[in-house]
mmCIF file of C-alpha atoms in Angstrom:
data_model
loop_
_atom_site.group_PDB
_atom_site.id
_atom_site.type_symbol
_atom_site.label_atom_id
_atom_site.label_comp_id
_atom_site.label_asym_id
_atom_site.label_seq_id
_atom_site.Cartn_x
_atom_site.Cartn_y
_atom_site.Cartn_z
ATOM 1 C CA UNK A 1 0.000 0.000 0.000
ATOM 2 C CA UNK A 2 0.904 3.494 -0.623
ATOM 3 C CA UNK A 3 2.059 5.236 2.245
ATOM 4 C CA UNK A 4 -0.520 7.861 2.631
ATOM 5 C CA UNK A 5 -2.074 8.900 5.928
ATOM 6 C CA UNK A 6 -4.718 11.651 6.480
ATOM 7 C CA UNK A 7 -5.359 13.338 9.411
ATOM 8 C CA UNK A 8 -7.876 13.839 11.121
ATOM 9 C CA UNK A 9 -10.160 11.145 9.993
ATOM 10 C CA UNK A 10 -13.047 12.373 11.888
ATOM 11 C CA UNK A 11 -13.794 16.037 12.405
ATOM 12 C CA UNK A 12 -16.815 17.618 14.036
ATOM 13 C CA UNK A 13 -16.582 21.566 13.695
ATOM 14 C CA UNK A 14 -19.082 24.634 13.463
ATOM 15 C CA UNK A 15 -19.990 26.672 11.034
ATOM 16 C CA UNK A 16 -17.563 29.799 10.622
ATOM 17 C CA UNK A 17 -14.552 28.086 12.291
ATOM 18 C CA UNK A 18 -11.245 27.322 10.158
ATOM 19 C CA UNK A 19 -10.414 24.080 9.391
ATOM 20 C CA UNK A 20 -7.167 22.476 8.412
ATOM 21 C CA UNK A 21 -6.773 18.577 6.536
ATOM 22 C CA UNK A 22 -3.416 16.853 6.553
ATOM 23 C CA UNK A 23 -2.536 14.728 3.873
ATOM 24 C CA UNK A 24 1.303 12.924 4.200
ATOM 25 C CA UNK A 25 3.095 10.596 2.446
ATOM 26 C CA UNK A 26 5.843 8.566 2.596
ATOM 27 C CA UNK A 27 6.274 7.887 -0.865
ATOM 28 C CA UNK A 28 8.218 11.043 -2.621
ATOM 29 C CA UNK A 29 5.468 11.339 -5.007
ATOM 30 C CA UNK A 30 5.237 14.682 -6.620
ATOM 31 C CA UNK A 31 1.877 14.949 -7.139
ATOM 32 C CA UNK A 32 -0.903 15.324 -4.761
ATOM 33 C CA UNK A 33 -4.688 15.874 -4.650
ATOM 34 C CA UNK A 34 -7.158 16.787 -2.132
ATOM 35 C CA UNK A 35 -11.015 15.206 -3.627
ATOM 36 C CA UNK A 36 -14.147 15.818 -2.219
ATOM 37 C CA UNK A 37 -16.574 12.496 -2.255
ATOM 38 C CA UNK A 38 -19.977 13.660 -2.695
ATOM 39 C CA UNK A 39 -23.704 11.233 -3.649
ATOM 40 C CA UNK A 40 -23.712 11.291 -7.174
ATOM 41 C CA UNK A 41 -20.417 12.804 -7.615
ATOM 42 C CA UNK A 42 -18.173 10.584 -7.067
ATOM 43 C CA UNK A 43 -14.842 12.238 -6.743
ATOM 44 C CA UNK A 44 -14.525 16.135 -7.537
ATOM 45 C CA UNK A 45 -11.075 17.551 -7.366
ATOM 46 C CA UNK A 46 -10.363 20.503 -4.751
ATOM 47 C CA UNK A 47 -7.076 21.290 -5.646
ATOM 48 C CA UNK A 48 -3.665 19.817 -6.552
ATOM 49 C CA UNK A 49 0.025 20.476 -6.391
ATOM 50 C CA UNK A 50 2.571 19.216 -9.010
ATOM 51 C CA UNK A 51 5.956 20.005 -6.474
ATOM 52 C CA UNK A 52 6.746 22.282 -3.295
ATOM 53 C CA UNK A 53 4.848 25.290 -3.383
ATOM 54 C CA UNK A 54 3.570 24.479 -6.881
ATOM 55 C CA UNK A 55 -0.664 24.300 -6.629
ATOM 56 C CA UNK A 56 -3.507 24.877 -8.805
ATOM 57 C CA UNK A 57 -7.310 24.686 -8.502
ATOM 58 C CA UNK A 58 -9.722 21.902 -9.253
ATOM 59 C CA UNK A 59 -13.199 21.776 -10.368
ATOM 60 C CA UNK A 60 -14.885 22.552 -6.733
ATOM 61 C CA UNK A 61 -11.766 25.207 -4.697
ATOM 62 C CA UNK A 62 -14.257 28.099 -3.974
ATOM 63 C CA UNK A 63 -13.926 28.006 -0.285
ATOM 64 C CA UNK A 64 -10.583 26.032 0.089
ATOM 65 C CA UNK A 65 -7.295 26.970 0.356
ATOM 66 C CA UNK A 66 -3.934 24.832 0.281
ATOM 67 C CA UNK A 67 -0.184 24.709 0.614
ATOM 68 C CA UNK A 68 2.465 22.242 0.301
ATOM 69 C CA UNK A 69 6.038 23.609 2.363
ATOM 70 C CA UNK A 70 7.102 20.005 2.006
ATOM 71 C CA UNK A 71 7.211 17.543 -0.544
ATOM 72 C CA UNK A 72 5.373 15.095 2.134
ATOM 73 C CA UNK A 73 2.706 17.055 3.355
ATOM 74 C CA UNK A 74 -0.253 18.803 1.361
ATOM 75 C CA UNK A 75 -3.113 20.477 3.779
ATOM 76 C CA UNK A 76 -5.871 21.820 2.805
ATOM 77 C CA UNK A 77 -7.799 24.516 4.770
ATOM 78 C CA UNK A 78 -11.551 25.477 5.187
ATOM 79 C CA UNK A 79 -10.887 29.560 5.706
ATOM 80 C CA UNK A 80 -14.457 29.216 7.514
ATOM 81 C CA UNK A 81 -16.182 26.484 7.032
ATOM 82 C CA UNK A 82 -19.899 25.980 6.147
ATOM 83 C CA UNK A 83 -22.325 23.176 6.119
ATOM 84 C CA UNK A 84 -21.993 22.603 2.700
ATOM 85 C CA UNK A 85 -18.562 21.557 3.091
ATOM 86 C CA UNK A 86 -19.566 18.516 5.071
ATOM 87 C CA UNK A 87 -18.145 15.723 2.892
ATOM 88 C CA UNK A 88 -15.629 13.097 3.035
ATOM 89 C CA UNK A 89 -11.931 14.159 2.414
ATOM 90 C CA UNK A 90 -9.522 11.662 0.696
ATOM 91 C CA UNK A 91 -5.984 12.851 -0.228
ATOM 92 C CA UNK A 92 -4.419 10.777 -3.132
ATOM 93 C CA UNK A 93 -0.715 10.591 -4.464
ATOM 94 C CA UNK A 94 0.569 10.107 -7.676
ATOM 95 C CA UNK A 95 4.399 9.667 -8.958
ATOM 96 C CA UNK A 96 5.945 9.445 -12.687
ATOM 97 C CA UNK A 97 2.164 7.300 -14.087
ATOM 98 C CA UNK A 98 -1.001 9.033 -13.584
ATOM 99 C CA UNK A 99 -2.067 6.116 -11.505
ATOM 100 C CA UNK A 100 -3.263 7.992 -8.137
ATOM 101 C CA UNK A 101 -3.482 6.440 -4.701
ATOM 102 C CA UNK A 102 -5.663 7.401 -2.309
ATOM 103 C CA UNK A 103 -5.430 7.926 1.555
ATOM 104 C CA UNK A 104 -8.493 6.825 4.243
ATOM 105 C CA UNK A 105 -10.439 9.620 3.699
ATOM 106 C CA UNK A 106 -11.161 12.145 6.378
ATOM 107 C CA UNK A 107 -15.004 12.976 7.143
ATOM 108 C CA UNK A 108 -15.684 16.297 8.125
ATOM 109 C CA UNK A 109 -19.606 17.509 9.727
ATOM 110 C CA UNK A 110 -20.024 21.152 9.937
ATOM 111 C CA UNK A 111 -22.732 22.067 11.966
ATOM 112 C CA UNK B 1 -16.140 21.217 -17.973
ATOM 113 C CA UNK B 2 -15.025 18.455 -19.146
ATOM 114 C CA UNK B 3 -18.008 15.471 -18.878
ATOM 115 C CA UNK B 4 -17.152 11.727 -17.780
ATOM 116 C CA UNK B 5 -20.649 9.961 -18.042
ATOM 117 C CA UNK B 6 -21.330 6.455 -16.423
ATOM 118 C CA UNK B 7 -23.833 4.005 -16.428
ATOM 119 C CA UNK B 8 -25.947 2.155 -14.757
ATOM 120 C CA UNK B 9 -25.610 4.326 -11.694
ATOM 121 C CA UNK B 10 -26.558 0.963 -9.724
ATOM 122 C CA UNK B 11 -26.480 -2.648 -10.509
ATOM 123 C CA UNK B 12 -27.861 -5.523 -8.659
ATOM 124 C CA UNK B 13 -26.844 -9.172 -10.512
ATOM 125 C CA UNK B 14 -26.799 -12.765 -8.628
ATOM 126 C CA UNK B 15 -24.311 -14.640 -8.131
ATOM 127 C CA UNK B 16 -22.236 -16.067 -10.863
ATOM 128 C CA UNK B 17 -24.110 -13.531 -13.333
ATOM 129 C CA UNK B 18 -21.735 -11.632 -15.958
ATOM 130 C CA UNK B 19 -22.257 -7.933 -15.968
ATOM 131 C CA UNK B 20 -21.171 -4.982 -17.629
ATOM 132 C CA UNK B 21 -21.262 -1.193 -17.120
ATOM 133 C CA UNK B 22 -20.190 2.020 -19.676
ATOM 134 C CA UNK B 23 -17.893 5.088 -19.103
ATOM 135 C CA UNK B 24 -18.403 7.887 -21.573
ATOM 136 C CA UNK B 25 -15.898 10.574 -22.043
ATOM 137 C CA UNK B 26 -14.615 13.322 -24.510
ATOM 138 C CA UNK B 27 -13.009 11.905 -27.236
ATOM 139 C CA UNK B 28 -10.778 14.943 -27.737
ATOM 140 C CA UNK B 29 -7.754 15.728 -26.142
ATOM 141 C CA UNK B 30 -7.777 12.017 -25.013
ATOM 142 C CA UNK B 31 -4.555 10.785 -23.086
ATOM 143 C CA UNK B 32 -5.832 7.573 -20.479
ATOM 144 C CA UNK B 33 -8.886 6.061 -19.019
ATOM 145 C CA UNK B 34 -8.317 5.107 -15.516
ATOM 146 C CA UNK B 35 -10.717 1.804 -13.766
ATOM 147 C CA UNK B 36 -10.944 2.241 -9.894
ATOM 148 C CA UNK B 37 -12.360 -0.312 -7.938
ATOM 149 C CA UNK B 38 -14.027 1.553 -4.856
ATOM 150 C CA UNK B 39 -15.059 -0.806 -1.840
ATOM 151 C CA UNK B 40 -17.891 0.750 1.252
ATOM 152 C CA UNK B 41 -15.367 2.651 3.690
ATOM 153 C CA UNK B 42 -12.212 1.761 1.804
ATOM 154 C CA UNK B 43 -10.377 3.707 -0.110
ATOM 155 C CA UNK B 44 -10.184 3.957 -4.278
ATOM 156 C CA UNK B 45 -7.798 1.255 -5.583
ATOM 157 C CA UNK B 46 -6.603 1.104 -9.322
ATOM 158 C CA UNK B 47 -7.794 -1.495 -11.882
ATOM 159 C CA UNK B 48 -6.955 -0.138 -15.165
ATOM 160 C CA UNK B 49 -5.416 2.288 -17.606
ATOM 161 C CA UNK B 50 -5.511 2.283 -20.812
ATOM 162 C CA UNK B 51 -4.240 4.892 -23.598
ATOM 163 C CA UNK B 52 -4.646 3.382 -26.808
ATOM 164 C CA UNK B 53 -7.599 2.921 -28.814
ATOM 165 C CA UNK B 54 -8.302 -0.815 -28.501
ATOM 166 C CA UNK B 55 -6.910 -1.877 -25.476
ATOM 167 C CA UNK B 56 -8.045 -4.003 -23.416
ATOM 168 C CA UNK B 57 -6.870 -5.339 -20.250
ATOM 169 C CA UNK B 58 -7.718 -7.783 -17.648
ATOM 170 C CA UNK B 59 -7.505 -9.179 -14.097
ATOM 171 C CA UNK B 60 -8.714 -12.292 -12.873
ATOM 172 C CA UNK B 61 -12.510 -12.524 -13.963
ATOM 173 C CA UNK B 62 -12.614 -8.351 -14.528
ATOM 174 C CA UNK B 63 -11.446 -7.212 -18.180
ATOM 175 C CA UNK B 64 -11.652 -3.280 -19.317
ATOM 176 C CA UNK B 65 -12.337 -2.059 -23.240
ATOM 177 C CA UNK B 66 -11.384 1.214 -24.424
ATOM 178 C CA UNK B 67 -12.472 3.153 -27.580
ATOM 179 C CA UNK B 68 -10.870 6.142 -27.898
ATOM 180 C CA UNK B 69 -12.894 7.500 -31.428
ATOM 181 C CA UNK B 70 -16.199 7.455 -29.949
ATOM 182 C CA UNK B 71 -15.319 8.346 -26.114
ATOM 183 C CA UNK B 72 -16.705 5.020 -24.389
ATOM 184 C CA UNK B 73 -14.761 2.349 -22.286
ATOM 185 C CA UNK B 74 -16.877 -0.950 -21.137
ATOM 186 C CA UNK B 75 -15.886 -2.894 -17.447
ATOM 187 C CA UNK B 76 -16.496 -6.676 -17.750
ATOM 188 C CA UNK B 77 -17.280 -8.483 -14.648
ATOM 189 C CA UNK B 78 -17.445 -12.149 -15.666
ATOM 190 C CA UNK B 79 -19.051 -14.649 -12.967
ATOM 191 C CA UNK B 80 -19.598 -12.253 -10.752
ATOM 192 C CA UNK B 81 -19.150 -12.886 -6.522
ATOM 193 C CA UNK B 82 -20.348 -10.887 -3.644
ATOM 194 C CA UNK B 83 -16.776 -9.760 -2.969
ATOM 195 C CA UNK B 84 -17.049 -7.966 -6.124
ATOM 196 C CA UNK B 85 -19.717 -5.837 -4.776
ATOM 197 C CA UNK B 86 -18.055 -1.868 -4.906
ATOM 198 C CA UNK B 87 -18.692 1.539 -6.752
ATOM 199 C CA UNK B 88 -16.528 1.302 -10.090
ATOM 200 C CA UNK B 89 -15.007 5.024 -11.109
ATOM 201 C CA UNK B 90 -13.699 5.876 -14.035
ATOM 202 C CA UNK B 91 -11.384 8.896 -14.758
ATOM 203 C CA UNK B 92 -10.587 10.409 -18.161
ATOM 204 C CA UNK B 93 -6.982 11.943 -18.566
ATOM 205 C CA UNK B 94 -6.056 14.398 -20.917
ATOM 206 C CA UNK B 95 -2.810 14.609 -19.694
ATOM 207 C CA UNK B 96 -1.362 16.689 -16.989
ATOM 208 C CA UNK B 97 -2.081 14.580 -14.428
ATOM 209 C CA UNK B 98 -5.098 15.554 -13.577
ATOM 210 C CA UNK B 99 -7.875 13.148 -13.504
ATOM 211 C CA UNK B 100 -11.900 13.516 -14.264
ATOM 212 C CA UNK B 101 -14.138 11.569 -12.545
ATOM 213 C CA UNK B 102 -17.213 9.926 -13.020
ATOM 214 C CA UNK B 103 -19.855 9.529 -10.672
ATOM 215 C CA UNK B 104 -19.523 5.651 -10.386
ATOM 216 C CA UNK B 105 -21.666 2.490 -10.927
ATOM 217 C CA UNK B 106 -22.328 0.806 -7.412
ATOM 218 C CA UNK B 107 -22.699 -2.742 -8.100
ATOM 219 C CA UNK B 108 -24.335 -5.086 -5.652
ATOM 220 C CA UNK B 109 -24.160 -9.026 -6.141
ATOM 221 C CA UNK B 110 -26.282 -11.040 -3.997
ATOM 222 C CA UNK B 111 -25.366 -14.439 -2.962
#
């Protein structure tokens, strides 16, 4: 398995309040992904980076920042989150292919 | 926006049936078509890709079709068993490394 680990995997938070997802890996991938999992969605990309401090948006950023200092880490923050941000969170990696692997997901409730 | 179509968006078969399901996608600016297998509170895990027109792969009793002209890629499931039973994404590629996602068919097989 890829080493990918996410954290936190559970999050409870209110509305308004910032919120910040870690993503990590142990694999010196360069490329990294933060999805949102959605019904009837499936997977809708946030944002991505392509190498340290390199990031661009996905289809579904309004309302999300991120920022990779590291080549490991890639977190994404709710500036102040709203219920329509309640989803599940997975992270996913991807080296030299396009193959991506995916971490365990984080789910977030904003109430 | 790019469009990544599949269908059914659920599937219930017996046992030992064979079953199939379609991904539609743009057939311009093609570069891969990405299978993900997608198990209930797992993470996504790669089947396939495929870049040429014609390709098909396979593993074990699932095999994957790709035409590249008219934008459609078919997902064999021959025999199928309850461990089978997942949401199948696909993800169209037009390089970049960027992936598109489609909203999955959930297939359920009942013993």
């Amino acid at each position: 398995d890829a080493g990918i680990t996410q954290s936190p995997r559970h999050k409870v938070t209110e509305t308004g309040t910032p919120v910040t997802l870690r993503c990590h890996q142990t694999e010196n991938h360069r490329y990294m992904y933060w999805y949102r999992q959605d019904p009837g969605h499936g997977l809708r990309l946030i944002h991505y980076s392509y190498g340290v401090k390199d990031t661009d948006k996905g289809e579904v950023s309004d309302g999300y920042s991120v920022s990779r200092s590291k080549t490991e880490d890639f977190l994404l923050t709710l500036e102040s989150a709203t219920s329509s941000q309640t989803s599940v969170y997975f992270c996913a990696i991807a080296g030299t292919g396009e193959t991506q692997y995916f971490g365990p997901g984080t789910r977030l409730l904003v109430l | 926006i790019l469009n990544v179509e599949q269908s059914p968006q659920s599937l219930h078969v017996q046992e030992g049936d064979s079953t199939n399901f379609t991904c539609s996608f743009p057939s311009s600016n093609f570069y891969a078509l990405h299978w993900y297998r997608w198990e209930t509170a797992k993470s996504p895990e790669a089947l396939f890709v495929m870049t040429l027109n014609g390709d098909e792969k396979k593993k074990g009793r699932i095999s994957a079709t790709l035409n590249t002209k008219e934008g459609y890629s078919y997902l064999y499931i021959k025999g199928s068993q309850p461990e089978d039973s997942a949401t199948y994404l696909c993800a169209f590629s037009g390089g970049y490394n960027k992936l598109i996602f489609g909203a999955g068919t959930r297939l359920a097989v009942h013993p």
